């Protein structure tokens, strides 16, 4: 483990030192020379073309004759409209933990989820993520996110957004990241850490709520920013709902966000969210099946201070509170129901993170905890006892050579499994994007 | 309970404050300043980016989205300067009037002739703007066309005041002609400078001074120690009149170069409002001329 961490650190130092050797004057001069030569050549070429054209005009008596081959047919078009905006973001990382692969796979959160950790010691490819977007017509914009992993490609998001609804309304439809909470609607490459916060992993799985459905938002013209949104979702999320919980859409969200500028340089954003629906899942405990209702409440808070391009600070936190009630069936090894008991879970979790940015460097810290204020887990009226709070501490250091590339070193002190084992996790992550410029989210 | 909820929603939906004035939103201070010359007190102007902020790297703050929601006319620099946040602001504004192609969406760069448009570009060259140098607000020649475009857009959005806007445009034009004469008599011809960012190229082209090199090795990329060393060499050889930076970029580096080489460094306002003296577009250019002399 230590060797791993040490070598990751060395690679990190090497990587960040590369971009500081900027272009020297020679290469600049060379580039200038090349440009001038090129321009000279262009002028020459243009002169030749002009001469040739003059000759031709003389021959044809002033009439221009265009050969049929030199023109686009107009059948398929060769304009910029042939392509939407496309960008590709590659997210790859080296990972080191003191635990073995088997231990990582089994490292679940008792009382929350049976799902373990997917990272492998050594090199990992998260994904090569393809983004496509463009206006469809004066009424819609269209977006698609297609992460390609080693297991294949999937359609993570594919949705339209209206641009012409009146009265401050907007509709989104297709498959999209829910507006619930703050991190949920952000793409993993825009996160401030390599992994999802613990409450997200515990309550909705690391990927968050990505669902097929429709969303309606309303932005009133109040003196301060207020966005109100509602969604009707299919309810496929394995943690909160499950595709078999009910036929037809069976998940609904409501959220509101408000924001104020405290000064030209500082802004707060906050608001509540709620999502509720029918649940059918096997992820609560080994060899069980749950059938019931779930509701997840959230409250988000972000403070940002950005006095200049060179410096900034952001404090962000989300509190999640989940209630779940229904029938928990114990299954035997054939999957047959042995017994059915009433399950009632009321649990909560929180993360708080701070990021300080100085020039191209960003330094971050995060604290995650579950069972913060509420820890109720009853089967057949019996409280289930679990030891200790699942919790985690994270430190992060980033170097961003430009806004299109990022090198990140992250350490997690992971005590999520409610046992005596600490998982010391290290990441050295490279995230780079090419193609169309995507917008910086607030 | 339900009754209250509905009346609350109804209030939210219909209490939309009505403005008699045209609600104009400008991304940058200089755009707001020109609009003020044309619209005077008959338009309401909100500026999204403050003078102390770098227009290349702003974020789509919720307050900007709200301003765009209330806008009748959104005016922006274009040439991809605001690419990092403006598309998101426009989409998130839920305001159909300012969407691209609508009369409430005004890309000011459509009226100008950009310089330094690269024939080919990739990001290994740094943050090069593929449509050309976007800092055309330092071009008195181009600003006249922008003001004319703005006058048309304002007249189109507020036909009742069209004559008022045209009259102000004529006043603006007269004043600009007068100012241009003054600026032309300034002794800048043939002067040589080292600059931090490619910001003053339009002005250099129009008034005949030279910018020999840049402290930024590539646009948007801060200089390494090695590059600073090369710049010292260049300054010693070429003996420029000054090293120029702005209040938001390169102040520190220009100061350090000045200390090492003895060539004076000047800090110029990059936009209206960056200094107290640069209170509108005319005084901004005045201040830049003053600094360059």
XYZ file of C-alpha atoms in Angstrom:
735
model
C 0.000 0.000 0.000
C 2.708 2.443 1.079
C 4.725 1.759 -2.073
C 1.635 2.429 -4.072
C 0.939 5.688 -2.342
C 4.557 6.767 -2.704
C 4.687 5.981 -6.404
C 1.346 7.724 -6.978
C 2.777 10.784 -5.284
C 5.873 10.722 -7.468
C 3.784 10.400 -10.627
C 1.621 13.272 -9.408
C 4.642 15.527 -8.858
C 6.011 14.597 -12.275
C 2.709 15.345 -13.948
C 2.228 18.741 -12.441
C 5.754 19.782 -13.309
C 5.258 19.114 -17.015
C 2.957 22.029 -17.875
C 5.172 24.538 -16.037
C 7.825 24.193 -18.704
C 6.000 26.603 -20.950
C 6.847 27.252 -24.538
C 10.235 28.906 -24.819
C 11.007 31.785 -27.055
C 12.550 29.601 -29.727
C 9.438 27.610 -30.322
C 7.457 30.834 -30.336
C 9.715 32.327 -32.933
C 9.535 29.124 -34.902
C 5.738 29.241 -34.700
C 5.800 32.852 -35.859
C 8.078 32.011 -38.765
C 5.825 29.139 -39.719
C 2.794 31.416 -39.595
C 4.475 34.015 -41.775
C 5.602 31.372 -44.231
C 2.131 29.940 -44.300
C 0.625 33.342 -44.852
C 3.096 34.004 -47.635
C 2.176 30.736 -49.198
C -1.521 31.502 -48.845
C -1.008 34.843 -50.573
C 0.955 33.136 -53.357
C -1.754 30.537 -53.755
C -4.420 33.198 -53.786
C -2.489 35.165 -56.411
C -2.250 32.048 -58.530
C -5.968 31.480 -58.145
C -6.654 35.086 -59.054
C -4.449 34.846 -62.121
C -6.063 31.613 -63.138
C -9.496 33.079 -62.647
C -8.543 36.149 -64.643
C -7.382 33.912 -67.459
C -10.563 31.944 -67.336
C -12.748 35.043 -67.244
C -10.906 36.323 -70.299
C -11.503 33.039 -72.102
C -15.206 32.809 -71.287
C -15.845 36.437 -71.980
C -16.678 37.386 -68.401
C -19.050 34.571 -67.693
C -18.303 32.362 -64.736
C -18.504 28.694 -65.345
C -18.458 26.409 -62.368
C -17.705 22.798 -62.843
C -20.309 20.474 -61.437
C -17.787 18.589 -59.281
C -16.572 21.629 -57.400
C -19.860 22.244 -55.658
C -21.506 20.410 -52.783
C -24.554 18.621 -54.066
C -26.923 20.144 -51.561
C -28.427 16.744 -51.095
C -26.746 15.987 -47.766
C -25.251 19.355 -46.989
C -21.706 20.020 -45.903
C -22.334 22.893 -43.558
C -21.657 23.123 -39.831
C -25.239 22.071 -39.317
C -24.253 18.540 -40.283
C -22.720 18.072 -36.838
C -23.958 18.783 -33.334
C -21.477 20.058 -30.733
C -19.487 17.064 -29.608
C -17.106 16.664 -26.733
C -15.328 13.725 -25.201
C -14.189 13.546 -21.590
C -11.798 10.788 -20.562
C -11.665 9.960 -16.878
C -8.910 7.550 -15.871
C -7.224 6.959 -12.536
C -4.736 4.906 -10.590
C -6.130 3.543 -7.337
C -4.417 2.106 -4.281
C -5.997 0.666 -1.161
C -4.683 -1.405 1.741
C -7.557 -3.822 1.084
C -7.566 -6.661 -1.439
C -9.933 -6.846 -4.388
C -12.194 -9.306 -2.524
C -12.319 -7.086 0.538
C -13.175 -4.068 -1.601
C -15.933 -5.926 -3.397
C -17.464 -6.936 -0.058
C -17.033 -3.508 1.523
C -20.700 -2.568 1.784
C -22.460 -0.288 4.269
C -24.369 -2.545 6.719
C -27.829 -1.166 7.373
C -27.782 0.704 4.051
C -26.608 -1.253 1.058
C -25.073 -4.569 0.107
C -23.116 -3.010 -2.735
C -19.328 -2.936 -2.306
C -16.621 -0.859 -3.955
C -15.877 -1.297 -7.634
C -12.394 0.203 -7.858
C -9.454 -2.095 -8.505
C -5.954 -1.633 -7.165
C -3.916 -0.302 -10.048
C -5.125 1.373 -13.205
C -8.810 2.036 -13.797
C -10.694 3.546 -16.691
C -13.852 5.166 -15.435
C -15.121 6.050 -18.880
C -14.684 7.934 -22.097
C -17.791 10.065 -22.000
C -19.314 11.416 -25.166
C -21.484 14.534 -25.015
C -23.607 15.720 -27.898
C -25.743 18.802 -27.890
C -27.294 21.299 -30.256
C -30.484 23.241 -30.794
C -33.078 21.115 -32.600
C -35.082 24.054 -33.880
C -36.295 27.331 -32.355
C -38.253 25.350 -29.772
C -35.958 22.636 -28.395
C -32.360 21.922 -27.429
C -31.210 18.315 -27.450
C -28.586 16.669 -25.230
C -27.111 13.187 -25.014
C -24.471 11.769 -22.684
C -22.990 8.473 -23.743
C -20.318 7.101 -21.426
C -18.292 4.375 -23.076
C -16.759 1.996 -20.565
C -14.860 -1.252 -21.032
C -18.193 -3.042 -20.741
C -19.706 -1.100 -23.616
C -21.620 2.065 -24.256
C -24.761 3.170 -22.487
C -27.168 6.038 -22.819
C -26.773 7.788 -19.513
C -28.756 10.815 -20.597
C -30.776 11.691 -23.680
C -33.230 14.519 -23.298
C -34.752 17.593 -24.846
C -35.203 20.979 -23.197
C -37.787 23.510 -24.328
C -36.603 27.042 -25.084
C -39.821 28.817 -26.004
C -42.323 28.189 -23.237
C -43.838 31.374 -21.806
C -44.161 32.559 -18.180
C -40.771 31.308 -17.026
C -41.563 27.662 -17.616
C -39.278 25.017 -19.055
C -39.852 21.370 -19.771
C -37.299 18.599 -19.994
C -38.099 15.124 -21.224
C -36.274 11.875 -21.930
C -33.685 10.319 -19.667
C -31.890 12.810 -17.451
C -30.276 13.491 -14.084
C -32.921 14.576 -11.622
C -32.871 18.124 -10.261
C -32.995 16.625 -6.759
C -30.210 18.040 -4.568
C -26.995 19.611 -5.764
C -24.482 16.977 -6.843
C -27.153 14.775 -8.417
C -27.517 16.867 -11.550
C -23.753 17.342 -12.005
C -21.672 15.045 -14.147
C -19.075 13.035 -12.216
C -16.254 14.826 -14.066
C -17.564 18.142 -12.685
C -17.493 16.850 -9.095
C -14.886 18.201 -6.717
C -13.853 14.688 -5.652
C -13.198 11.426 -7.466
C -16.139 9.632 -5.855
C -19.713 10.387 -4.799
C -20.418 11.569 -1.247
C -21.375 8.817 1.169
C -25.058 9.795 1.623
C -25.488 9.578 -2.159
C -23.887 6.131 -2.252
C -26.013 4.972 0.692
C -29.395 6.329 -0.387
C -29.418 6.317 -4.183
C -26.247 4.564 -5.342
C -23.080 6.313 -6.545
C -24.647 7.464 -9.811
C -27.557 9.301 -8.212
C -31.077 9.565 -9.591
C -30.926 9.256 -13.377
C -34.361 8.431 -14.686
C -36.642 8.456 -17.676
C -39.414 10.973 -17.274
C -40.380 14.607 -17.541
C -39.382 17.676 -15.577
C -41.097 21.028 -15.350
C -39.301 24.023 -13.859
C -40.609 27.474 -13.101
C -38.397 30.538 -12.631
C -40.498 33.428 -11.270
C -39.316 37.029 -11.580
C -38.872 37.592 -7.873
C -36.222 39.983 -6.524
C -33.955 36.977 -5.855
C -33.377 33.745 -7.757
C -35.937 31.032 -7.018
C -36.358 27.925 -9.117
C -39.182 25.502 -8.499
C -39.244 22.104 -10.186
C -41.286 18.920 -10.304
C -40.615 15.602 -12.013
C -42.536 12.473 -12.851
C -40.080 9.601 -13.204
C -40.254 5.982 -14.246
C -38.616 4.857 -10.994
C -35.771 2.545 -12.089
C -33.291 3.504 -9.352
C -32.395 0.215 -7.592
C -31.925 1.861 -4.200
C -35.053 3.941 -3.949
C -37.504 2.404 -6.405
C -36.800 -0.500 -8.763
C -38.253 -1.192 -12.205
C -40.614 -3.898 -10.900
C -42.058 -1.891 -8.011
C -45.103 -0.946 -10.039
C -46.002 -0.773 -13.691
C -45.897 2.762 -15.044
C -44.146 5.802 -13.561
C -43.841 5.472 -9.801
C -41.439 8.177 -8.614
C -42.097 11.875 -8.115
C -39.809 14.731 -7.150
C -40.272 18.296 -6.002
C -37.439 20.734 -5.505
C -36.810 24.420 -4.948
C -33.586 26.401 -5.093
C -33.015 29.952 -3.975
C -29.918 32.057 -4.379
C -28.691 35.433 -3.219
C -25.572 37.406 -4.024
C -24.154 38.588 -0.723
C -21.725 40.790 -2.658
C -20.278 40.931 -6.181
C -17.942 38.127 -5.161
C -19.989 35.901 -2.903
C -23.146 33.927 -3.493
C -25.272 31.480 -1.528
C -27.512 28.812 -3.030
C -29.826 26.647 -0.945
C -33.063 24.744 -1.092
C -35.035 21.620 -0.218
C -35.760 18.590 -2.399
C -37.946 15.535 -2.012
C -38.442 12.367 -3.998
C -41.003 9.692 -3.241
C -42.092 6.458 -4.850
C -42.798 2.734 -4.817
C -39.847 0.501 -4.028
C -38.887 -3.066 -4.888
C -35.253 -3.871 -4.271
C -32.891 -6.623 -3.169
C -30.090 -4.277 -2.130
C -31.058 -3.771 1.546
C -29.522 -6.952 2.985
C -28.224 -10.274 1.621
C -30.934 -12.708 0.500
C -33.839 -10.357 0.985
C -36.437 -8.674 -1.135
C -38.136 -5.445 -0.157
C -41.506 -4.194 -1.349
C -42.802 -0.860 -0.072
C -42.535 2.916 -0.231
C -39.535 5.224 0.012
C -39.235 8.961 0.464
C -35.962 10.848 0.397
C -35.704 14.447 1.567
C -32.691 16.632 0.941
C -31.441 20.062 1.808
C -28.553 21.660 -0.037
C -26.395 24.636 0.830
C -23.549 26.188 -1.158
C -21.504 29.272 -0.431
C -19.075 30.561 -3.047
C -16.519 33.316 -2.780
C -14.770 34.215 -6.020
C -12.968 37.559 -5.818
C -10.857 36.936 -8.927
C -9.831 34.364 -11.463
C -6.812 33.568 -9.311
C -8.586 32.806 -6.069
C -11.773 31.250 -4.761
C -13.428 29.315 -1.985
C -16.538 27.164 -1.944
C -18.332 25.505 0.949
C -20.971 22.949 0.072
C -23.159 20.625 2.073
C -26.151 18.351 1.611
C -28.253 16.650 4.238
C -30.321 13.624 3.207
C -33.116 11.971 5.193
C -34.804 8.782 4.013
C -37.880 6.962 5.223
C -38.753 3.505 3.964
C -41.619 1.258 4.934
C -42.856 -2.038 3.572
C -42.446 -5.796 3.527
C -39.034 -7.408 3.770
C -39.024 -10.995 2.518
C -36.247 -13.338 3.565
C -35.251 -15.639 0.700
C -33.628 -19.053 0.687
C -30.880 -19.996 -1.751
C -33.476 -20.839 -4.459
C -34.934 -17.381 -4.142
C -38.121 -18.634 -2.476
C -39.721 -16.577 0.247
C -39.098 -18.019 3.710
C -40.724 -15.302 5.818
C -42.170 -11.815 5.447
C -41.674 -9.094 8.054
C -42.477 -5.427 8.254
C -39.436 -3.191 7.635
C -39.207 0.419 8.715
C -36.070 2.473 8.148
C -35.594 6.137 8.949
C -31.984 7.121 8.369
C -30.016 10.209 7.493
C -26.619 11.367 6.295
C -24.590 14.464 5.593
C -21.556 15.614 3.719
C -19.684 18.884 4.070
C -16.931 19.911 1.722
C -14.683 22.913 1.269
C -12.553 23.776 -1.741
C -9.923 26.486 -1.852
C -8.521 27.543 -5.217
C -5.320 29.467 -5.803
C -4.270 30.013 -9.414
C -4.285 26.596 -11.062
C -4.325 24.675 -7.763
C -7.305 23.484 -5.776
C -7.189 22.052 -2.274
C -10.231 20.287 -0.861
C -11.506 18.517 2.224
C -14.707 16.567 2.765
C -16.393 14.862 5.690
C -19.182 12.299 5.156
C -21.271 10.671 7.833
C -24.376 8.447 8.053
C -26.755 7.877 11.010
C -26.185 11.478 12.022
C -29.404 12.336 13.884
C -31.688 9.486 12.940
C -30.917 5.791 12.990
C -34.025 3.668 13.036
C -34.046 0.247 11.399
C -36.824 -2.086 12.487
C -37.729 -5.493 11.172
C -40.972 -6.883 12.580
C -40.893 -4.144 15.185
C -37.407 -5.186 16.370
C -34.689 -2.542 16.242
C -31.632 -3.830 14.369
C -28.435 -2.866 16.067
C -25.407 -1.712 14.079
C -22.109 -0.595 15.553
C -20.821 2.923 15.015
C -21.546 5.521 12.338
C -20.329 4.886 8.820
C -18.070 7.881 8.115
C -15.277 9.018 5.885
C -12.721 11.820 5.659
C -11.257 12.978 2.378
C -8.400 15.217 1.328
C -7.814 16.320 -2.235
C -5.222 18.284 -4.183
C -5.769 19.242 -7.817
C -3.703 20.840 -10.494
C -5.665 22.205 -13.468
C -3.238 23.085 -16.290
C -6.171 24.569 -18.222
C -9.913 24.315 -17.880
C -9.783 21.275 -20.153
C -7.401 19.147 -18.075
C -7.161 18.142 -14.442
C -4.769 16.053 -12.378
C -6.158 15.097 -8.980
C -4.661 13.375 -5.978
C -7.198 12.193 -3.396
C -7.051 10.296 -0.115
C -10.030 8.740 1.687
C -9.934 7.621 5.285
C -12.876 5.275 4.886
C -14.668 3.879 7.970
C -17.948 3.042 6.255
C -18.187 -0.696 6.924
C -18.945 -0.429 10.674
C -16.014 -2.709 11.519
C -12.507 -2.154 12.855
C -11.030 -2.054 9.369
C -10.037 1.306 7.876
C -9.866 1.504 4.132
C -7.046 3.845 3.136
C -7.841 4.816 -0.440
C -5.628 6.790 -2.812
C -6.527 8.155 -6.223
C -4.414 9.726 -8.871
C -6.988 10.832 -11.385
C -6.660 12.344 -14.835
C -9.685 14.029 -16.378
C -9.405 15.618 -19.804
C -11.893 16.913 -22.296
C -11.678 17.655 -25.993
C -14.140 19.058 -28.466
C -16.936 21.515 -27.879
C -16.646 23.838 -24.911
C -19.109 22.902 -22.197
C -20.465 25.520 -19.807
C -19.077 25.998 -16.291
C -21.871 25.176 -13.876
C -22.217 27.360 -10.801
C -54.005 23.426 2.723
C -54.454 22.800 -0.975
C -56.271 26.091 -1.388
C -53.344 27.966 0.110
C -50.888 26.148 -2.104
C -52.822 27.069 -5.225
C -53.191 30.696 -4.276
C -49.452 30.772 -3.499
C -48.668 29.368 -6.963
C -51.140 31.760 -8.549
C -49.431 34.689 -6.862
C -46.048 33.468 -8.060
C -47.334 33.113 -11.612
C -49.045 36.430 -12.010
C -47.159 38.889 -9.857
C -44.688 39.627 -12.579
C -43.458 43.169 -12.135
C -44.123 45.142 -15.274
C -41.445 47.500 -16.520
C -42.360 50.307 -18.794
C -38.693 50.613 -19.715
C -36.842 48.169 -21.917
C -35.007 45.759 -19.644
C -31.578 45.390 -21.218
C -28.980 42.947 -19.918
C -25.346 43.390 -20.960
C -22.770 40.714 -20.252
C -19.824 43.149 -20.000
C -19.530 46.677 -18.566
C -18.512 48.287 -21.886
C -21.632 46.906 -23.579
C -23.753 48.405 -20.820
C -21.922 51.700 -21.261
C -22.640 51.936 -25.005
C -26.254 50.938 -24.397
C -26.505 53.741 -21.849
C -25.315 56.237 -24.494
C -28.108 55.136 -26.823
C -30.919 54.344 -24.378
C -30.164 56.997 -21.723
C -32.884 56.936 -19.050
C -35.415 55.074 -21.193
C -33.802 51.681 -20.686
C -32.930 49.694 -17.578
C -29.436 48.168 -17.785
C -28.109 45.223 -15.802
C -24.488 44.163 -16.273
C -23.659 40.533 -15.523
C -19.851 40.599 -15.301
C -18.322 43.210 -13.054
C -15.218 45.147 -14.048
C -13.073 43.239 -11.553
C -13.982 39.841 -12.994
C -12.346 38.050 -15.882
C -14.895 37.687 -18.711
C -13.130 34.506 -19.908
C -13.725 32.592 -16.689
C -17.042 33.661 -15.168
C -19.567 31.171 -13.843
C -23.293 31.173 -14.577
C -24.391 32.531 -11.208
C -28.107 32.131 -10.349
C -28.416 35.932 -10.128
C -27.260 36.171 -13.772
C -29.883 33.596 -14.783
C -32.531 35.639 -12.979
C -31.399 38.840 -14.734
C -31.660 37.021 -18.079
C -35.123 35.786 -17.121
C -36.263 39.404 -16.737
C -34.511 40.690 -19.868
C -36.196 42.064 -22.968
C -32.846 42.390 -24.692
C -29.656 40.462 -23.991
C -26.505 42.044 -25.443
C -23.211 40.161 -25.451
C -19.653 40.343 -26.760
C -19.694 37.143 -28.817
C -16.691 35.638 -30.639
C -16.951 32.868 -28.025
C -15.707 35.113 -25.204
C -18.683 34.148 -23.020
C -18.854 30.525 -24.203
C -18.218 29.170 -20.698
C -21.393 30.547 -19.148
C -23.667 32.428 -21.537
C -25.201 29.396 -23.325
C -26.183 28.028 -19.914
C -27.546 31.391 -18.748
C -29.663 31.704 -21.893
C -31.057 28.186 -21.650
C -31.671 28.312 -17.889
C -33.356 31.721 -18.094
C -36.651 30.117 -19.202
C -37.065 33.302 -21.241
C -38.112 32.748 -24.871
C -37.409 36.383 -25.875
C -33.617 36.175 -25.578
C -33.029 32.813 -27.257
C -30.683 32.814 -30.284
C -32.497 34.037 -33.366
C -34.981 36.135 -31.400
C -34.967 39.935 -31.506
C -34.033 40.034 -27.842
C -30.697 38.314 -28.512
C -27.979 40.659 -29.708
C -24.482 39.365 -30.488
C -22.520 42.629 -30.751
C -19.666 40.962 -32.661
C -21.892 40.535 -35.730
C -21.279 44.219 -36.544
C -17.494 44.139 -36.458
C -14.641 42.749 -38.524
C -12.603 40.507 -36.251
C -8.805 40.465 -36.466
C -6.404 37.578 -35.802
C -8.815 34.942 -36.969
C -6.618 31.837 -37.083
C -6.752 29.711 -40.227
C -6.527 26.626 -38.079
C -6.580 26.209 -34.343
C -6.379 23.528 -31.688
C -6.174 23.754 -27.916
C -2.451 22.974 -27.786
C -2.187 26.640 -28.766
C -3.872 27.654 -25.511
C -7.218 29.390 -25.208
C -7.147 30.835 -28.725
C -10.473 32.208 -29.905
C -11.169 30.498 -33.234
C -13.448 33.312 -34.445
C -10.779 35.985 -33.928
C -9.637 38.341 -31.167
C -12.759 38.994 -29.060
C -11.518 42.185 -27.375
C -12.868 44.558 -30.007
C -14.144 47.045 -27.439
C -10.701 48.652 -27.785
C -11.523 49.445 -31.410
C -13.120 52.897 -31.850
C -13.671 52.021 -35.514
C -15.729 48.942 -34.704
C -17.561 50.444 -31.765
C -19.412 52.794 -34.082
C -20.929 49.829 -35.931
C -21.756 48.130 -32.646
C -23.574 51.243 -31.419
C -25.501 51.400 -34.688
C -26.472 47.721 -34.359
C -27.545 48.341 -30.792
C -29.656 51.324 -31.852
C -31.490 49.143 -34.350
C -32.025 46.399 -31.786
C -33.370 48.862 -29.216
C -35.659 50.449 -31.798
C -36.932 47.040 -32.801
C -37.700 46.103 -29.187
C -39.158 49.487 -28.303
C -40.541 51.090 -31.461
C -42.136 53.920 -29.493
C -38.744 55.331 -28.585
C -37.008 54.639 -31.901
C -36.556 58.330 -32.724
C -35.093 58.983 -29.286
C -32.551 56.173 -29.784
C -31.632 57.396 -33.302
C -31.093 60.915 -32.003
C -28.793 59.615 -29.251
C -26.945 57.518 -31.819
C -26.251 60.654 -33.848
C -24.933 62.393 -30.728
C -22.768 59.370 -29.945
C -21.408 59.342 -33.487
C -20.551 63.050 -33.401
C -18.785 62.659 -30.095
C -16.902 59.595 -31.323
C -15.699 61.456 -34.439
C -14.493 64.299 -32.247
C -12.740 61.875 -29.875
C -11.137 59.963 -32.727
C -9.495 63.153 -33.905
C -8.099 63.695 -30.405
C -6.913 60.103 -30.120
C -5.225 60.239 -33.533
C -3.149 63.191 -32.418
C -1.796 61.216 -29.476
C 1.898 60.320 -29.880
C 1.503 56.527 -29.915
C 2.653 55.807 -33.466
C 5.661 53.495 -33.535
C 5.718 52.886 -29.787
C 6.541 49.353 -28.673
C 5.049 47.373 -25.799
C 5.095 44.004 -24.149
C 1.603 42.950 -23.016
C 0.263 40.271 -20.707
C -2.752 39.157 -22.762
C -3.858 39.782 -26.354
C -6.144 42.640 -25.403
C -4.977 45.805 -27.138
C -4.443 44.523 -30.694
C -7.373 46.421 -32.217
C -6.126 49.671 -30.734
C -2.553 48.930 -31.869
C -3.805 48.313 -35.420
C -5.823 51.511 -35.528
C -3.307 53.829 -33.881
C -0.033 52.384 -35.160
C 1.771 51.068 -32.099
C 3.378 47.650 -31.706
C 2.932 44.843 -29.260
C 6.141 42.831 -29.491
C 5.398 39.934 -27.209
C 3.206 38.518 -24.488
C 3.957 37.604 -20.909
C 1.427 34.800 -21.231
C 3.215 32.063 -23.203
C -0.138 31.095 -24.685
C -3.528 32.751 -24.190
C -4.927 31.799 -20.796
C -1.782 30.018 -19.615
C 0.259 31.728 -16.882
C 3.988 32.157 -17.564
C 6.596 29.791 -16.149
C 9.853 31.055 -14.653
C 11.619 30.062 -17.866
C 9.246 32.089 -19.996
C 9.717 35.161 -17.766
C 13.470 34.761 -18.286
C 12.942 34.770 -22.057
C 10.797 37.876 -21.763
C 13.592 39.643 -19.883
C 15.890 38.776 -22.785
C 13.373 40.117 -25.284
C 12.858 43.342 -23.306
C 16.578 43.955 -23.064
C 17.011 43.447 -26.787
C 13.905 45.219 -28.090
C 13.723 48.030 -25.480
C 9.941 48.498 -25.428
C 8.375 51.680 -24.071
C 6.431 49.815 -21.397
C 5.178 46.478 -20.149
C 1.383 46.557 -19.979
C -1.009 44.600 -17.802
C -4.564 45.093 -16.590
C -6.136 45.214 -13.159
C -7.363 41.632 -13.516
C -4.439 39.942 -15.248
C -0.675 40.196 -15.202
C -0.189 43.065 -12.721
C 2.244 41.059 -10.620
C 4.199 39.694 -13.597
C 4.468 43.071 -15.329
C 5.671 44.669 -12.108
C 8.328 41.981 -11.664
C 9.528 42.409 -15.272
C 9.704 46.159 -14.780
C 11.823 45.749 -11.646
C 14.232 43.382 -13.414
C 14.629 45.404 -16.619
C 13.999 49.007 -15.637
C 11.338 49.359 -18.343
C 8.232 50.959 -16.840
C 5.127 48.884 -16.281
C 1.650 50.303 -16.695
C -1.613 48.877 -15.448
C -4.526 49.677 -17.746
C -8.264 49.315 -17.154
C -9.558 46.349 -19.180
C -13.160 47.444 -19.091
C -15.455 50.249 -17.982
C -15.443 50.563 -14.214
C -12.041 48.966 -13.650
C -10.798 52.318 -12.355
C -12.743 55.261 -11.071
C -11.672 57.379 -14.044
C -12.851 54.790 -16.597
C -16.523 55.436 -15.909
C -17.827 54.999 -19.431
C -16.490 53.730 -22.760
C -15.013 57.105 -23.839
C -13.126 57.606 -20.594
C -11.981 53.968 -20.735
C -10.235 54.623 -24.046
C -8.956 57.971 -22.716
C -7.432 56.172 -19.739
C -5.808 53.551 -21.961
C -4.248 56.281 -24.134
C -3.059 58.104 -21.039
C -1.458 54.929 -19.713
C 0.226 54.048 -23.010
C 1.889 57.437 -23.443
